[in-house]
Amino acid sequence: MSENRDHVVDELLEAVWTCREDGQVTVDHCLERAHAEVGMSELIAVQDMGLIIIKNHSVEFTEKGVKRAESIIRRHRLAERLMVDVLGLTSEQSEKMACEFEHAIVPEVTNGICTLLGHPKECPHGKPIPPGEDCKSGRIEVTSALRPLSQVPCSERLLRVAYLRTSDHDRLHQLLSLGFSPGVEIRVHQRTPVLVVQVEQSEFALDYEVAGDIYVWFGEENHR
Amino acid sequence: MRGDLLGAGENEKRYRRRRRRRQRLARSVRHNFGRDTILIVGHLKVGKSTLFSWLVGKKQVQFTYPSTGVELSQGFLSTGKYRKLVDAPGIISLNDRSEDAFVIRDLLTRKRVGAVLLVLDAKNLKRGLALAVHLAEFELPLVVALNMVDESAQRGLEVDVKRLSNLLGVPVVETVAVEGRGLSQLKRKMATPRPLRINLEYPDYLSGLASHVASVLEGYPLSARAMAYQLVTGLKRAYEVLDDHVDLDVAEKLSEEIRQQNDSWKTQPDIAITKVANRQAQNIVKKVLKTQGDIRTRFADRIGIWTRRPSTGIPIAIVTLVAVYVFVGWLGATVLVDLLEGKLLGQVFIPWLQGWVDLIPESHLWFRELITGDFGLVTVGIALPLGIVLPVLATFFFAFAVLEDSGYLPRMSLLLDRAMRRIGLNGKGLVPLVMGLSCVTMAVLTTRMLDTKKQRIIATLLLVLTAPCAPLLGVMMVVLADLGLGATILVFGIIFLQVIIVGMAANWLLPGRKQDFMLELPPLRLPKLKNSLSKTAHRLYWFLKEAIPYFIIGTLVLYIFQQVGFLDVIRDASRPVLVKFLGLPKESADLFLMTFVRREAGAALLAQQMQSGLYDGVQAMVALVVMTMMMPCVNTLLVMFKERGIAVGSALLVFVMIYALLLGALMNLVLRAIGVEF
């Protein structure tokens, strides 16, 4: 399955990145370092995707490859920090969970975690975390939090949607179709008797139960 | 999934079903569709119908899509190789489970139309373009109308139309439908629709399956990619189309393959596809949308804010309702009715006609009676609808059109959401209920927009029981104008109280879960007089065309009953109920007979009978309430049975009739006991 393949590609890119940090980018090192069951054929497949170049038994990233590897490493190490700092796991436990976690989070959430953790520079093992765009743009390190839309006061502030938490399929589909997708910026105009929310140029009335399923980043705007 | 539904030996049945459906469809399809037809597609409230009206003019026909209840409008285009234009209802998305979306997919997949006119709201380009991305899978040539460019400009948004047209590969025309701007250009471009240059980029885990399904279906007389899109998305009704056009074994194998894959998917395909299309749309928006700094807050926007805040909104709502009441109740029901029925018909036309009729010899008295008698075709059959109903209806339709065009109604829904929940509905339920004050039949049809069965039943019950439709409401106002403001408040108060009592009881009794409330609030705009007037004229035309025959038939029936003496028999027979139970004069039997034919005809007859002093105040009020609540008109009955089914429909009808009689009797007792007089 292709989802599985993405998984393998990510693992290989991750291995190449860490080998590069150690300065040993031979094919053998890279294969050994990878967390998945992989061999030469997978490595060549990744080369065919235009992500790496294999030359004289050593591996180099292409420009596309670096970007993707950087993103996956960033997710992995931020996940580790989250486990250790916030959830209080040991770094060994965190390592294993982070491997799962890194595949599951979308870019919006990655940046959110980064902001939440105050833009950490290193992972619990002391390795550097590649900075995201928010970190580069010099956003002041702050703590930020997710809140359901039903608990957000009304103001002219733009709030970014983090995710939709709902098991109700029809509700999810309808919200997405109306434009409430993760990453979109919305405003809360009114709270009684129901919420009035602006998405792009449309206003919607939502009841509290529906609004409770829309989680937004709350607080980051103060520090922009 | 579907495989489970089909036991052995079901194939034969399916074949027969398929044939029946085909025949039924073929008939309607020949009439209304074809390769020379353009279908209008767009989200809710983007101005599709306004554009449609401008494009085809007054010659419009409404019809329902076979084996669904979806109403479509059709009109003719004067130029180009496309001759017909069909307006479909607005949708939220192309891949949702609503019946409206199904009809649109069905038309496109089976290639029943030749091209699509996609109407987008320029203010909400991203959402509109997401729809375009979905539409790309249906492989039909397309023209895009970028509507409401005036409102988007006010919001500081500017769309690079040329670039957008290049990216999509189709003609894009800027329009302002309410003003008719950009229409001649749109008409020109509609002669040359082009296929979209974009494709839906399926998420990785679906793309293989989608292309596989499409390749299997290549060569059948339907759009292979559209079919693949629907099957992969998990839209079950797509199998109906598959069954109709594809060999059974192929269809069987495909559905099995999809079912197997389905089990291994983590994300629901329709959710994943919606996300992908949104992202693709966002990428296009980035390239074509320019935002300027200066955003003018329109005065209308400020009023828009006032209308949705409870502190200002509730007073505004009350003022609005009073204004509508004054406009319809005073101008329509008093001034115009006086003018038309009292002066023009009563003092000029009918005396003049009477002069001629009196020339008919005494021996043909029956013929005199037929024309100008108690139940004469002219004095009742024509004078009632034209003299009493028409003026009131004209003012009501106009007021309603203004409210509709202004975008005010959803704001009222918002304010009333909580109150509506008490009676088992929510803010959305306001729309059918308010529609019920226009036409109960249409309103019962719109209960489809409600999401749960419980809500649809409650809404239908409240509509059939309590809502006086515009014609009836108008005549009620004529009657009540004679009785005074106190009686008016009392009658409407009693009816309104029933909405609360019956609604709360039904909410408590019927099982069902609570429904989400998500409603788009369109910006408030000043309605264009011309549009509201033409809407009013259109609705009046349909009313007269439909209602006058009923009035004439009703009058004719009463006339014949009177001539053969049957009327007295009925009057005597219904005496126990009407006279004893409800305290009405025995002539009121005529009203109820007429009411069976058409509700406002009964009420109009009441207005006439009242002039001869047959009723006192209490009797008139009881008659009005019972008439309003007891009997839905023939059309409403048909629609109710069709929408709710025979069982629920019959239950509702029996309940409504008994409830109305009991309430009438109670009213009579109480009002007499406390000695109310009007």
PDB file of N, CA, C and O in Angstrom, chain A residues 1-3 6 169-178 181 184 189-190 192-194 196 200-210, chain B residues 92-93 95-97 123-124 126-127 155 157 204-205 266 268 270-271 274 278 308-310 414 417-418 421 514 516-521:
ATOM      1  N   MET A   1       0.831  -1.205   0.000  1.00  0.00           N
ATOM      2  CA  MET A   1       0.000   0.000   0.000  1.00  0.00           C
ATOM      3  C   MET A   1       0.868   1.259   0.000  1.00  0.00           C
ATOM      4  O   MET A   1       1.929   1.297   0.579  1.00  0.00           O
ATOM      5  N   SER A   2       0.327   2.285  -0.605  1.00  0.00           N
ATOM      6  CA  SER A   2       1.154   3.468  -0.777  1.00  0.00           C
ATOM      7  C   SER A   2       1.420   4.173   0.544  1.00  0.00           C
ATOM      8  O   SER A   2       2.430   4.808   0.732  1.00  0.00           O
ATOM      9  N   GLU A   3       0.472   4.035   1.478  1.00  0.00           N
ATOM     10  CA  GLU A   3       0.682   4.687   2.763  1.00  0.00           C
ATOM     11  C   GLU A   3       1.908   4.059   3.434  1.00  0.00           C
ATOM     12  O   GLU A   3       2.752   4.732   4.015  1.00  0.00           O
ATOM     13  N   ASP A   6       5.069   5.331   1.792  1.00  0.00           N
ATOM     14  CA  ASP A   6       5.454   6.632   2.323  1.00  0.00           C
ATOM     15  C   ASP A   6       6.216   6.466   3.628  1.00  0.00           C
ATOM     16  O   ASP A   6       7.209   7.153   3.886  1.00  0.00           O
ATOM     17  N   HIS A 169     -19.476  11.571  10.888  1.00  0.00           N
ATOM     18  CA  HIS A 169     -18.973  11.678   9.531  1.00  0.00           C
ATOM     19  C   HIS A 169     -19.639  12.811   8.750  1.00  0.00           C
ATOM     20  O   HIS A 169     -18.982  13.603   8.088  1.00  0.00           O
ATOM     21  N   ASP A 170     -20.960  12.918   8.844  1.00  0.00           N
ATOM     22  CA  ASP A 170     -21.665  13.940   8.082  1.00  0.00           C
ATOM     23  C   ASP A 170     -21.262  15.340   8.519  1.00  0.00           C
ATOM     24  O   ASP A 170     -21.099  16.237   7.700  1.00  0.00           O
ATOM     25  N   ARG A 171     -21.096  15.490   9.834  1.00  0.00           N
ATOM     26  CA  ARG A 171     -20.703  16.798  10.337  1.00  0.00           C
ATOM     27  C   ARG A 171     -19.314  17.171   9.813  1.00  0.00           C
ATOM     28  O   ARG A 171     -19.104  18.292   9.354  1.00  0.00           O
ATOM     29  N   LEU A 172     -18.409  16.224   9.859  1.00  0.00           N
ATOM     30  CA  LEU A 172     -17.048  16.471   9.378  1.00  0.00           C
ATOM     31  C   LEU A 172     -17.062  16.864   7.903  1.00  0.00           C
ATOM     32  O   LEU A 172     -16.432  17.837   7.486  1.00  0.00           O
ATOM     33  N   HIS A 173     -17.806  16.100   7.116  1.00  0.00           N
ATOM     34  CA  HIS A 173     -17.866  16.356   5.682  1.00  0.00           C
ATOM     35  C   HIS A 173     -18.439  17.734   5.397  1.00  0.00           C
ATOM     36  O   HIS A 173     -17.923  18.492   4.582  1.00  0.00           O
ATOM     37  N   GLN A 174     -19.484  18.068   6.131  1.00  0.00           N
ATOM     38  CA  GLN A 174     -20.125  19.352   5.892  1.00  0.00           C
ATOM     39  C   GLN A 174     -19.208  20.501   6.304  1.00  0.00           C
ATOM     40  O   GLN A 174     -19.083  21.480   5.574  1.00  0.00           O
ATOM     41  N   LEU A 175     -18.549  20.360   7.439  1.00  0.00           N
ATOM     42  CA  LEU A 175     -17.634  21.411   7.885  1.00  0.00           C
ATOM     43  C   LEU A 175     -16.519  21.625   6.870  1.00  0.00           C
ATOM     44  O   LEU A 175     -16.190  22.755   6.522  1.00  0.00           O
ATOM     45  N   LEU A 176     -15.951  20.529   6.380  1.00  0.00           N
ATOM     46  CA  LEU A 176     -14.875  20.643   5.389  1.00  0.00           C
ATOM     47  C   LEU A 176     -15.383  21.320   4.124  1.00  0.00           C
ATOM     48  O   LEU A 176     -14.724  22.183   3.556  1.00  0.00           O
ATOM     49  N   SER A 177     -16.576  20.928   3.695  1.00  0.00           N
ATOM     50  CA  SER A 177     -17.120  21.499   2.465  1.00  0.00           C
ATOM     51  C   SER A 177     -17.409  22.983   2.614  1.00  0.00           C
ATOM     52  O   SER A 177     -17.348  23.733   1.654  1.00  0.00           O
ATOM     53  N   LEU A 178     -17.752  23.397   3.819  1.00  0.00           N
ATOM     54  CA  LEU A 178     -18.037  24.813   4.031  1.00  0.00           C
ATOM     55  C   LEU A 178     -16.758  25.621   4.173  1.00  0.00           C
ATOM     56  O   LEU A 178     -16.795  26.832   4.227  1.00  0.00           O
ATOM     57  N   SER A 181     -11.362  23.939   7.074  1.00  0.00           N
ATOM     58  CA  SER A 181     -10.340  22.891   7.095  1.00  0.00           C
ATOM     59  C   SER A 181      -9.151  23.367   7.924  1.00  0.00           C
ATOM     60  O   SER A 181      -8.966  24.560   8.129  1.00  0.00           O
ATOM     61  N   VAL A 184      -7.046  26.975   8.031  1.00  0.00           N
ATOM     62  CA  VAL A 184      -7.848  28.117   7.610  1.00  0.00           C
ATOM     63  C   VAL A 184      -8.007  29.085   8.784  1.00  0.00           C
ATOM     64  O   VAL A 184      -8.070  28.672   9.932  1.00  0.00           O
ATOM     65  N   HIS A 189     -17.489  36.267  15.507  1.00  0.00           N
ATOM     66  CA  HIS A 189     -18.138  37.574  15.532  1.00  0.00           C
ATOM     67  C   HIS A 189     -19.150  37.705  16.658  1.00  0.00           C
ATOM     68  O   HIS A 189     -19.462  38.795  17.096  1.00  0.00           O
ATOM     69  N   GLN A 190     -19.731  36.606  17.037  1.00  0.00           N
ATOM     70  CA  GLN A 190     -20.852  36.675  17.962  1.00  0.00           C
ATOM     71  C   GLN A 190     -20.975  35.348  18.680  1.00  0.00           C
ATOM     72  O   GLN A 190     -20.632  34.313  18.123  1.00  0.00           O
ATOM     73  N   THR A 192     -23.873  34.761  21.112  1.00  0.00           N
ATOM     74  CA  THR A 192     -25.241  34.443  21.516  1.00  0.00           C
ATOM     75  C   THR A 192     -26.213  34.820  20.409  1.00  0.00           C
ATOM     76  O   THR A 192     -25.976  35.802  19.719  1.00  0.00           O
ATOM     77  N   PRO A 193     -27.290  34.111  20.242  1.00  0.00           N
ATOM     78  CA  PRO A 193     -27.654  32.855  20.899  1.00  0.00           C
ATOM     79  C   PRO A 193     -26.870  31.664  20.343  1.00  0.00           C
ATOM     80  O   PRO A 193     -26.816  30.637  20.989  1.00  0.00           O
ATOM     81  N   VAL A 194     -26.293  31.807  19.175  1.00  0.00           N
ATOM     82  CA  VAL A 194     -25.400  30.779  18.650  1.00  0.00           C
ATOM     83  C   VAL A 194     -24.142  31.503  18.193  1.00  0.00           C
ATOM     84  O   VAL A 194     -24.093  32.728  18.190  1.00  0.00           O
ATOM     85  N   VAL A 196     -21.486  33.054  15.629  1.00  0.00           N
ATOM     86  CA  VAL A 196     -21.395  33.514  14.245  1.00  0.00           C
ATOM     87  C   VAL A 196     -19.918  33.597  13.918  1.00  0.00           C
ATOM     88  O   VAL A 196     -19.162  34.284  14.592  1.00  0.00           O
ATOM     89  N   GLU A 200     -13.080  33.058   5.599  1.00  0.00           N
ATOM     90  CA  GLU A 200     -12.856  33.839   4.387  1.00  0.00           C
ATOM     91  C   GLU A 200     -13.911  34.938   4.325  1.00  0.00           C
ATOM     92  O   GLU A 200     -13.999  35.729   5.239  1.00  0.00           O
ATOM     93  N   GLN A 201     -14.746  34.946   3.288  1.00  0.00           N
ATOM     94  CA  GLN A 201     -15.732  36.017   3.208  1.00  0.00           C
ATOM     95  C   GLN A 201     -17.146  35.558   3.541  1.00  0.00           C
ATOM     96  O   GLN A 201     -18.103  36.246   3.257  1.00  0.00           O
ATOM     97  N   SER A 202     -17.261  34.359   4.125  1.00  0.00           N
ATOM     98  CA  SER A 202     -18.605  33.893   4.460  1.00  0.00           C
ATOM     99  C   SER A 202     -18.823  33.921   5.961  1.00  0.00           C
ATOM    100  O   SER A 202     -17.910  33.649   6.722  1.00  0.00           O
ATOM    101  N   GLU A 203     -20.047  34.222   6.337  1.00  0.00           N
ATOM    102  CA  GLU A 203     -20.419  34.125   7.737  1.00  0.00           C
ATOM    103  C   GLU A 203     -21.298  32.904   7.930  1.00  0.00           C
ATOM    104  O   GLU A 203     -22.182  32.645   7.126  1.00  0.00           O
ATOM    105  N   PHE A 204     -21.036  32.178   9.014  1.00  0.00           N
ATOM    106  CA  PHE A 204     -21.862  31.023   9.325  1.00  0.00           C
ATOM    107  C   PHE A 204     -22.378  31.120  10.746  1.00  0.00           C
ATOM    108  O   PHE A 204     -21.677  31.592  11.634  1.00  0.00           O
ATOM    109  N   ALA A 205     -23.610  30.653  10.934  1.00  0.00           N
ATOM    110  CA  ALA A 205     -24.109  30.464  12.286  1.00  0.00           C
ATOM    111  C   ALA A 205     -23.883  29.003  12.646  1.00  0.00           C
ATOM    112  O   ALA A 205     -24.216  28.117  11.863  1.00  0.00           O
ATOM    113  N   LEU A 206     -23.264  28.761  13.797  1.00  0.00           N
ATOM    114  CA  LEU A 206     -23.003  27.390  14.244  1.00  0.00           C
ATOM    115  C   LEU A 206     -23.522  27.227  15.663  1.00  0.00           C
ATOM    116  O   LEU A 206     -23.385  28.142  16.472  1.00  0.00           O
ATOM    117  N   ASP A 207     -24.100  26.067  15.968  1.00  0.00           N
ATOM    118  CA  ASP A 207     -24.476  25.887  17.357  1.00  0.00           C
ATOM    119  C   ASP A 207     -23.249  25.444  18.167  1.00  0.00           C
ATOM    120  O   ASP A 207     -22.214  25.101  17.609  1.00  0.00           O
ATOM    121  N   TYR A 208     -23.399  25.474  19.485  1.00  0.00           N
ATOM    122  CA  TYR A 208     -22.241  25.243  20.340  1.00  0.00           C
ATOM    123  C   TYR A 208     -21.667  23.843  20.201  1.00  0.00           C
ATOM    124  O   TYR A 208     -20.459  23.636  20.337  1.00  0.00           O
ATOM    125  N   GLU A 209     -22.541  22.892  19.923  1.00  0.00           N
ATOM    126  CA  GLU A 209     -22.042  21.528  19.826  1.00  0.00           C
ATOM    127  C   GLU A 209     -21.120  21.373  18.621  1.00  0.00           C
ATOM    128  O   GLU A 209     -20.063  20.757  18.707  1.00  0.00           O
ATOM    129  N   VAL A 210     -21.532  21.944  17.506  1.00  0.00           N
ATOM    130  CA  VAL A 210     -20.687  21.870  16.308  1.00  0.00           C
ATOM    131  C   VAL A 210     -19.390  22.642  16.542  1.00  0.00           C
ATOM    132  O   VAL A 210     -18.289  22.158  16.246  1.00  0.00           O
TER     133      VAL A 210
ATOM    134  N   ILE B  92     -24.198  21.912  -1.142  1.00  0.00           N
ATOM    135  CA  ILE B  92     -23.073  22.235  -0.262  1.00  0.00           C
ATOM    136  C   ILE B  92     -21.802  21.664  -0.866  1.00  0.00           C
ATOM    137  O   ILE B  92     -20.762  22.287  -0.874  1.00  0.00           O
ATOM    138  N   SER B  93     -21.880  20.444  -1.361  1.00  0.00           N
ATOM    139  CA  SER B  93     -20.739  19.878  -2.071  1.00  0.00           C
ATOM    140  C   SER B  93     -21.244  18.824  -3.041  1.00  0.00           C
ATOM    141  O   SER B  93     -22.357  18.334  -2.908  1.00  0.00           O
ATOM    142  N   ASN B  95     -20.055  15.858  -3.457  1.00  0.00           N
ATOM    143  CA  ASN B  95     -19.975  14.468  -3.003  1.00  0.00           C
ATOM    144  C   ASN B  95     -20.680  14.241  -1.680  1.00  0.00           C
ATOM    145  O   ASN B  95     -20.275  13.385  -0.907  1.00  0.00           O
ATOM    146  N   ASP B  96     -21.735  15.041  -1.395  1.00  0.00           N
ATOM    147  CA  ASP B  96     -22.460  14.710  -0.170  1.00  0.00           C
ATOM    148  C   ASP B  96     -23.664  13.841  -0.491  1.00  0.00           C
ATOM    149  O   ASP B  96     -23.941  13.526  -1.629  1.00  0.00           O
ATOM    150  N   ARG B  97     -24.369  13.443   0.558  1.00  0.00           N
ATOM    151  CA  ARG B  97     -25.400  12.431   0.362  1.00  0.00           C
ATOM    152  C   ARG B  97     -26.776  13.016   0.135  1.00  0.00           C
ATOM    153  O   ARG B  97     -27.759  12.292   0.170  1.00  0.00           O
ATOM    154  N   LYS B 123     -16.756  36.249  -3.789  1.00  0.00           N
ATOM    155  CA  LYS B 123     -16.271  36.470  -2.428  1.00  0.00           C
ATOM    156  C   LYS B 123     -15.681  35.203  -1.833  1.00  0.00           C
ATOM    157  O   LYS B 123     -14.848  35.252  -0.957  1.00  0.00           O
ATOM    158  N   ASN B 124     -16.184  34.065  -2.282  1.00  0.00           N
ATOM    159  CA  ASN B 124     -15.749  32.788  -1.722  1.00  0.00           C
ATOM    160  C   ASN B 124     -15.160  31.901  -2.799  1.00  0.00           C
ATOM    161  O   ASN B 124     -15.632  30.808  -3.069  1.00  0.00           O
ATOM    162  N   LYS B 126     -12.427  30.219  -3.061  1.00  0.00           N
ATOM    163  CA  LYS B 126     -11.831  28.924  -2.747  1.00  0.00           C
ATOM    164  C   LYS B 126     -12.886  27.813  -2.716  1.00  0.00           C
ATOM    165  O   LYS B 126     -12.702  26.762  -3.308  1.00  0.00           O
ATOM    166  N   ARG B 127     -13.978  28.100  -2.046  1.00  0.00           N
ATOM    167  CA  ARG B 127     -15.020  27.086  -1.946  1.00  0.00           C
ATOM    168  C   ARG B 127     -15.554  26.765  -3.335  1.00  0.00           C
ATOM    169  O   ARG B 127     -15.787  25.609  -3.677  1.00  0.00           O
ATOM    170  N   ARG B 155     -15.143  44.203  -0.714  1.00  0.00           N
ATOM    171  CA  ARG B 155     -14.346  43.584   0.336  1.00  0.00           C
ATOM    172  C   ARG B 155     -12.854  43.609   0.008  1.00  0.00           C
ATOM    173  O   ARG B 155     -12.056  42.932   0.652  1.00  0.00           O
ATOM    174  N   LEU B 157     -11.348  42.519  -2.707  1.00  0.00           N
ATOM    175  CA  LEU B 157     -10.829  41.339  -3.395  1.00  0.00           C
ATOM    176  C   LEU B 157     -10.890  41.575  -4.898  1.00  0.00           C
ATOM    177  O   LEU B 157     -11.872  42.089  -5.415  1.00  0.00           O
ATOM    178  N   ASP B 204      -2.990   9.577  -2.466  1.00  0.00           N
ATOM    179  CA  ASP B 204      -2.200   8.422  -2.945  1.00  0.00           C
ATOM    180  C   ASP B 204      -2.946   7.101  -2.853  1.00  0.00           C
ATOM    181  O   ASP B 204      -2.969   6.323  -3.794  1.00  0.00           O
ATOM    182  N   TYR B 205      -3.571   6.883  -1.695  1.00  0.00           N
ATOM    183  CA  TYR B 205      -4.130   5.555  -1.491  1.00  0.00           C
ATOM    184  C   TYR B 205      -5.389   5.297  -2.296  1.00  0.00           C
ATOM    185  O   TYR B 205      -5.890   4.186  -2.339  1.00  0.00           O
ATOM    186  N   LYS B 266      -8.097   3.907   6.227  1.00  0.00           N
ATOM    187  CA  LYS B 266      -8.211   4.515   7.558  1.00  0.00           C
ATOM    188  C   LYS B 266      -9.068   5.766   7.496  1.00  0.00           C
ATOM    189  O   LYS B 266      -9.959   5.971   8.286  1.00  0.00           O
ATOM    190  N   GLN B 268     -11.885   8.117   5.755  1.00  0.00           N
ATOM    191  CA  GLN B 268     -13.016   7.958   4.853  1.00  0.00           C
ATOM    192  C   GLN B 268     -12.667   8.627   3.526  1.00  0.00           C
ATOM    193  O   GLN B 268     -12.221   9.772   3.518  1.00  0.00           O
ATOM    194  N   ASP B 270     -14.392  10.050   1.141  1.00  0.00           N
ATOM    195  CA  ASP B 270     -14.984  11.344   0.780  1.00  0.00           C
ATOM    196  C   ASP B 270     -14.342  12.483   1.563  1.00  0.00           C
ATOM    197  O   ASP B 270     -14.166  13.585   1.048  1.00  0.00           O
ATOM    198  N   ILE B 271     -13.963  12.198   2.797  1.00  0.00           N
ATOM    199  CA  ILE B 271     -13.279  13.225   3.598  1.00  0.00           C
ATOM    200  C   ILE B 271     -11.919  13.534   2.971  1.00  0.00           C
ATOM    201  O   ILE B 271     -11.552  14.701   2.774  1.00  0.00           O
ATOM    202  N   THR B 274     -12.366  15.464  -0.265  1.00  0.00           N
ATOM    203  CA  THR B 274     -12.754  16.852   0.007  1.00  0.00           C
ATOM    204  C   THR B 274     -11.548  17.682   0.413  1.00  0.00           C
ATOM    205  O   THR B 274     -11.370  18.817  -0.025  1.00  0.00           O
ATOM    206  N   ASN B 278      -9.972  20.837  -1.656  1.00  0.00           N
ATOM    207  CA  ASN B 278      -9.797  22.131  -0.989  1.00  0.00           C
ATOM    208  C   ASN B 278      -8.382  22.654  -1.186  1.00  0.00           C
ATOM    209  O   ASN B 278      -8.169  23.830  -1.443  1.00  0.00           O
ATOM    210  N   ARG B 308     -28.284  40.463  13.569  1.00  0.00           N
ATOM    211  CA  ARG B 308     -28.019  39.149  14.123  1.00  0.00           C
ATOM    212  C   ARG B 308     -27.690  39.163  15.612  1.00  0.00           C
ATOM    213  O   ARG B 308     -27.579  38.139  16.240  1.00  0.00           O
ATOM    214  N   ARG B 309     -27.495  40.364  16.186  1.00  0.00           N
ATOM    215  CA  ARG B 309     -27.274  40.439  17.639  1.00  0.00           C
ATOM    216  C   ARG B 309     -28.626  40.447  18.347  1.00  0.00           C
ATOM    217  O   ARG B 309     -29.499  41.219  17.975  1.00  0.00           O
ATOM    218  N   PRO B 310     -28.778  39.632  19.373  1.00  0.00           N
ATOM    219  CA  PRO B 310     -30.092  39.569  20.027  1.00  0.00           C
ATOM    220  C   PRO B 310     -30.606  40.923  20.491  1.00  0.00           C
ATOM    221  O   PRO B 310     -31.773  41.249  20.281  1.00  0.00           O
ATOM    222  N   LEU B 414     -31.191  32.343  13.031  1.00  0.00           N
ATOM    223  CA  LEU B 414     -30.136  32.337  14.031  1.00  0.00           C
ATOM    224  C   LEU B 414     -30.687  32.772  15.387  1.00  0.00           C
ATOM    225  O   LEU B 414     -30.436  32.136  16.413  1.00  0.00           O
ATOM    226  N   ASP B 417     -32.969  30.053  16.931  1.00  0.00           N
ATOM    227  CA  ASP B 417     -32.484  28.674  17.027  1.00  0.00           C
ATOM    228  C   ASP B 417     -32.893  28.019  18.338  1.00  0.00           C
ATOM    229  O   ASP B 417     -33.430  26.920  18.367  1.00  0.00           O
ATOM    230  N   ARG B 418     -32.644  28.730  19.430  1.00  0.00           N
ATOM    231  CA  ARG B 418     -32.920  28.110  20.736  1.00  0.00           C
ATOM    232  C   ARG B 418     -34.403  27.861  20.948  1.00  0.00           C
ATOM    233  O   ARG B 418     -34.805  26.813  21.446  1.00  0.00           O
ATOM    234  N   ARG B 421     -35.587  24.925  19.117  1.00  0.00           N
ATOM    235  CA  ARG B 421     -35.181  23.634  19.670  1.00  0.00           C
ATOM    236  C   ARG B 421     -36.210  23.094  20.641  1.00  0.00           C
ATOM    237  O   ARG B 421     -36.368  21.889  20.805  1.00  0.00           O
ATOM    238  N   LYS B 514     -30.787  15.104  18.288  1.00  0.00           N
ATOM    239  CA  LYS B 514     -30.718  16.526  18.007  1.00  0.00           C
ATOM    240  C   LYS B 514     -29.855  16.754  16.768  1.00  0.00           C
ATOM    241  O   LYS B 514     -28.960  15.975  16.485  1.00  0.00           O
ATOM    242  N   ASP B 516     -27.488  19.132  14.085  1.00  0.00           N
ATOM    243  CA  ASP B 516     -26.540  20.241  13.996  1.00  0.00           C
ATOM    244  C   ASP B 516     -27.191  21.467  13.381  1.00  0.00           C
ATOM    245  O   ASP B 516     -28.031  21.355  12.499  1.00  0.00           O
ATOM    246  N   PHE B 517     -26.741  22.614  13.828  1.00  0.00           N
ATOM    247  CA  PHE B 517     -27.190  23.847  13.197  1.00  0.00           C
ATOM    248  C   PHE B 517     -25.993  24.535  12.570  1.00  0.00           C
ATOM    249  O   PHE B 517     -25.113  25.030  13.263  1.00  0.00           O
ATOM    250  N   MET B 518     -25.921  24.479  11.257  1.00  0.00           N
ATOM    251  CA  MET B 518     -24.871  25.184  10.517  1.00  0.00           C
ATOM    252  C   MET B 518     -25.589  25.906   9.392  1.00  0.00           C
ATOM    253  O   MET B 518     -26.208  25.275   8.550  1.00  0.00           O
ATOM    254  N   LEU B 519     -25.512  27.217   9.392  1.00  0.00           N
ATOM    255  CA  LEU B 519     -26.262  27.953   8.387  1.00  0.00           C
ATOM    256  C   LEU B 519     -25.431  29.115   7.893  1.00  0.00           C
ATOM    257  O   LEU B 519     -24.866  29.861   8.684  1.00  0.00           O
ATOM    258  N   GLU B 520     -25.346  29.237   6.592  1.00  0.00           N
ATOM    259  CA  GLU B 520     -24.608  30.375   6.055  1.00  0.00           C
ATOM    260  C   GLU B 520     -25.470  31.631   6.127  1.00  0.00           C
ATOM    261  O   GLU B 520     -26.658  31.606   5.840  1.00  0.00           O
ATOM    262  N   LEU B 521     -24.845  32.744   6.546  1.00  0.00           N
ATOM    263  CA  LEU B 521     -25.557  34.014   6.567  1.00  0.00           C
ATOM    264  C   LEU B 521     -25.090  34.836   5.373  1.00  0.00           C
ATOM    265  O   LEU B 521     -23.977  35.334   5.373  1.00  0.00           O
TER     266      LEU B 521
END
